[in-house]
Amino acid sequence: MALQIDTASAGPAASEKPGKGIEISLPGRSRLPSATDRMFFTEQLALLLETGESLYGALTTIVKQTENRQMREVVEQVALDISEGQSFGHALAKHDKVFSSTYVNLIGASETGGFMHEVLQQLLDMDKKREELRTTLVSAATYPAFLITFSLAVVVFVLVVVFPKFGTMFESIHDQLPGTTKALMATSDVLRQYWWGVLAGMAAFGAILRQWVRSDSGRTRIDHWQLHAPGLRGIFTQVYLVQSLQVLSLSLNNGVSVMDSLDACRDVVKNSKFRQLITNIEEQVQSGAGVSAGFAEADFLPDLAKHMIATGEQTGNLGKVMGRVAEYYEAQLSKKLDALSKLAEPIMLLVMGIIVGILVSSLILPIFKLSRAVS
């Protein structure tokens, strides 16, 4: 890979200032920068700054090591903006699809405070926790989804391939067939004769469902369901609570204002009801009631979280207390997801056993009746 950096106008003590920017000639993968790309950038920048490297020098070094083309272009532009005298926070703010307002606000605060590499390490830790949480959620849902898909595939195979072979055999005792056998044979006929209609219907249903999910009413309904559905309410509530409190704790502990910290939560929380909660908290803060007053109004939040936040605000340790509450609920969430994933296996196996039992009995019982008739 070849990299060319124009530093013609940079003197030995000129903070490695470029002439016309950084010119890249190396090929790389072209995809939107991911959380992993941002974590790599943050980790490398924190390490280089901690070793005494200048900000511009660290950025140009990271350009050489970044494989993703779009992320490389972002770092390249940030380096160019830094060389032109812009603040690091202002340069990052131009790339809001890569760097959230939380990231930008914390970098801005650290620039004036002189502890940027420490904030970068904290941002890296937060990103790692967020990815670990996402991985845990995906892992908990993957196994049940696989079993459901496999079960449906087995059922369709039996109905389309196996049942038709017994159709002629069962015609002589059609009136004596069990209800399940009749229903399954009728379903088999529909799948074989009108498979195109079934596929078209499924495609139409999927398109309508997708459109509804993307609509405002659909999104609002789903968001409400996430925070109120029995069984899942606790999981989604804790997910959004942990995400919010992590951002608030990190921001407040590093000198970001309460209003900017609350605004940054909107970047990580995608649930509309939780965003409305943030808006309510902002209104309470502006009216002088405080952050805890806004949390207290949310009926879907755990009482323990409300009490701890109120205590933290009263004692002047709101950021620290929010961090402890986030750690507590993150641990509780991990235990809950682990328990659910372990519980899902026997439940899904039981469901598959019932399905297989119905299919087998729907074939075996008529065969017994035929054997009795022949004898």
mmCIF file of N, CA, C and O in Angstrom, residues 20 48 74 89-90 94 169 182 229-230 257 316 334 339 358 361:
data_model
loop_
_atom_site.group_PDB
_atom_site.id
_atom_site.type_symbol
_atom_site.label_atom_id
_atom_site.label_comp_id
_atom_site.label_asym_id
_atom_site.label_seq_id
_atom_site.Cartn_x
_atom_site.Cartn_y
_atom_site.Cartn_z
ATOM 1 N N LYS A 20 -1.056 21.272 1.278
ATOM 2 C CA LYS A 20 -2.390 21.192 0.690
ATOM 3 C C LYS A 20 -3.146 19.966 1.162
ATOM 4 O O LYS A 20 -4.074 19.500 0.521
ATOM 5 N N LEU A 48 -1.211 7.299 21.081
ATOM 6 C CA LEU A 48 -0.213 8.207 20.511
ATOM 7 C C LEU A 48 -0.099 9.501 21.316
ATOM 8 O O LEU A 48 1.009 10.009 21.532
ATOM 9 N N VAL A 74 -12.192 10.504 6.457
ATOM 10 C CA VAL A 74 -12.654 11.312 7.587
ATOM 11 C C VAL A 74 -11.465 11.778 8.419
ATOM 12 O O VAL A 74 -11.340 12.966 8.760
ATOM 13 N N GLY A 89 -12.529 19.386 18.450
ATOM 14 C CA GLY A 89 -13.956 19.143 18.600
ATOM 15 C C GLY A 89 -14.755 19.659 17.410
ATOM 16 O O GLY A 89 -15.679 19.002 16.919
ATOM 17 N N HIS A 90 -14.383 20.847 16.916
ATOM 18 C CA HIS A 90 -15.075 21.427 15.763
ATOM 19 C C HIS A 90 -14.824 20.588 14.515
ATOM 20 O O HIS A 90 -15.724 20.391 13.683
ATOM 21 N N LYS A 94 -17.993 17.930 12.198
ATOM 22 C CA LYS A 94 -18.372 17.913 10.785
ATOM 23 C C LYS A 94 -18.714 16.504 10.303
ATOM 24 O O LYS A 94 -19.291 16.348 9.233
ATOM 25 N N MET A 169 -52.995 -43.092 -0.585
ATOM 26 C CA MET A 169 -53.183 -44.174 0.380
ATOM 27 C C MET A 169 -54.316 -43.863 1.360
ATOM 28 O O MET A 169 -55.080 -44.761 1.770
ATOM 29 N N LYS A 182 -56.207 -34.191 8.266
ATOM 30 C CA LYS A 182 -56.966 -33.491 7.229
ATOM 31 C C LYS A 182 -56.453 -32.052 7.053
ATOM 32 O O LYS A 182 -56.288 -31.574 5.926
ATOM 33 N N ALA A 229 -44.329 -4.354 27.316
ATOM 34 C CA ALA A 229 -44.702 -5.752 27.075
ATOM 35 C C ALA A 229 -44.219 -6.620 28.227
ATOM 36 O O ALA A 229 -43.066 -6.515 28.655
ATOM 37 N N PRO A 230 -45.091 -7.492 28.759
ATOM 38 C CA PRO A 230 -44.684 -8.392 29.846
ATOM 39 C C PRO A 230 -43.523 -9.277 29.399
ATOM 40 O O PRO A 230 -43.504 -9.785 28.285
ATOM 41 N N SER A 257 -21.859 20.247 30.211
ATOM 42 C CA SER A 257 -23.050 20.758 30.888
ATOM 43 C C SER A 257 -24.172 19.733 30.879
ATOM 44 O O SER A 257 -24.204 18.816 30.040
ATOM 45 N N GLY A 316 -24.438 16.082 45.121
ATOM 46 C CA GLY A 316 -23.505 16.681 44.181
ATOM 47 C C GLY A 316 -22.619 15.687 43.453
ATOM 48 O O GLY A 316 -21.583 16.069 42.896
ATOM 49 N N SER A 334 -27.036 -8.491 31.871
ATOM 50 C CA SER A 334 -26.256 -9.628 31.386
ATOM 51 C C SER A 334 -26.748 -10.931 32.009
ATOM 52 O O SER A 334 -26.885 -11.953 31.327
ATOM 53 N N ALA A 339 -29.821 -15.910 31.456
ATOM 54 C CA ALA A 339 -30.861 -16.818 31.933
ATOM 55 C C ALA A 339 -31.911 -17.091 30.857
ATOM 56 O O ALA A 339 -32.369 -18.228 30.681
ATOM 57 N N ILE A 358 -46.919 -33.916 16.350
ATOM 58 C CA ILE A 358 -48.156 -33.729 15.579
ATOM 59 C C ILE A 358 -47.998 -34.256 14.161
ATOM 60 O O ILE A 358 -48.879 -34.946 13.623
ATOM 61 N N SER A 361 -47.741 -38.201 14.336
ATOM 62 C CA SER A 361 -49.024 -38.809 14.680
ATOM 63 C C SER A 361 -50.038 -38.659 13.552
ATOM 64 O O SER A 361 -50.878 -39.537 13.331
#
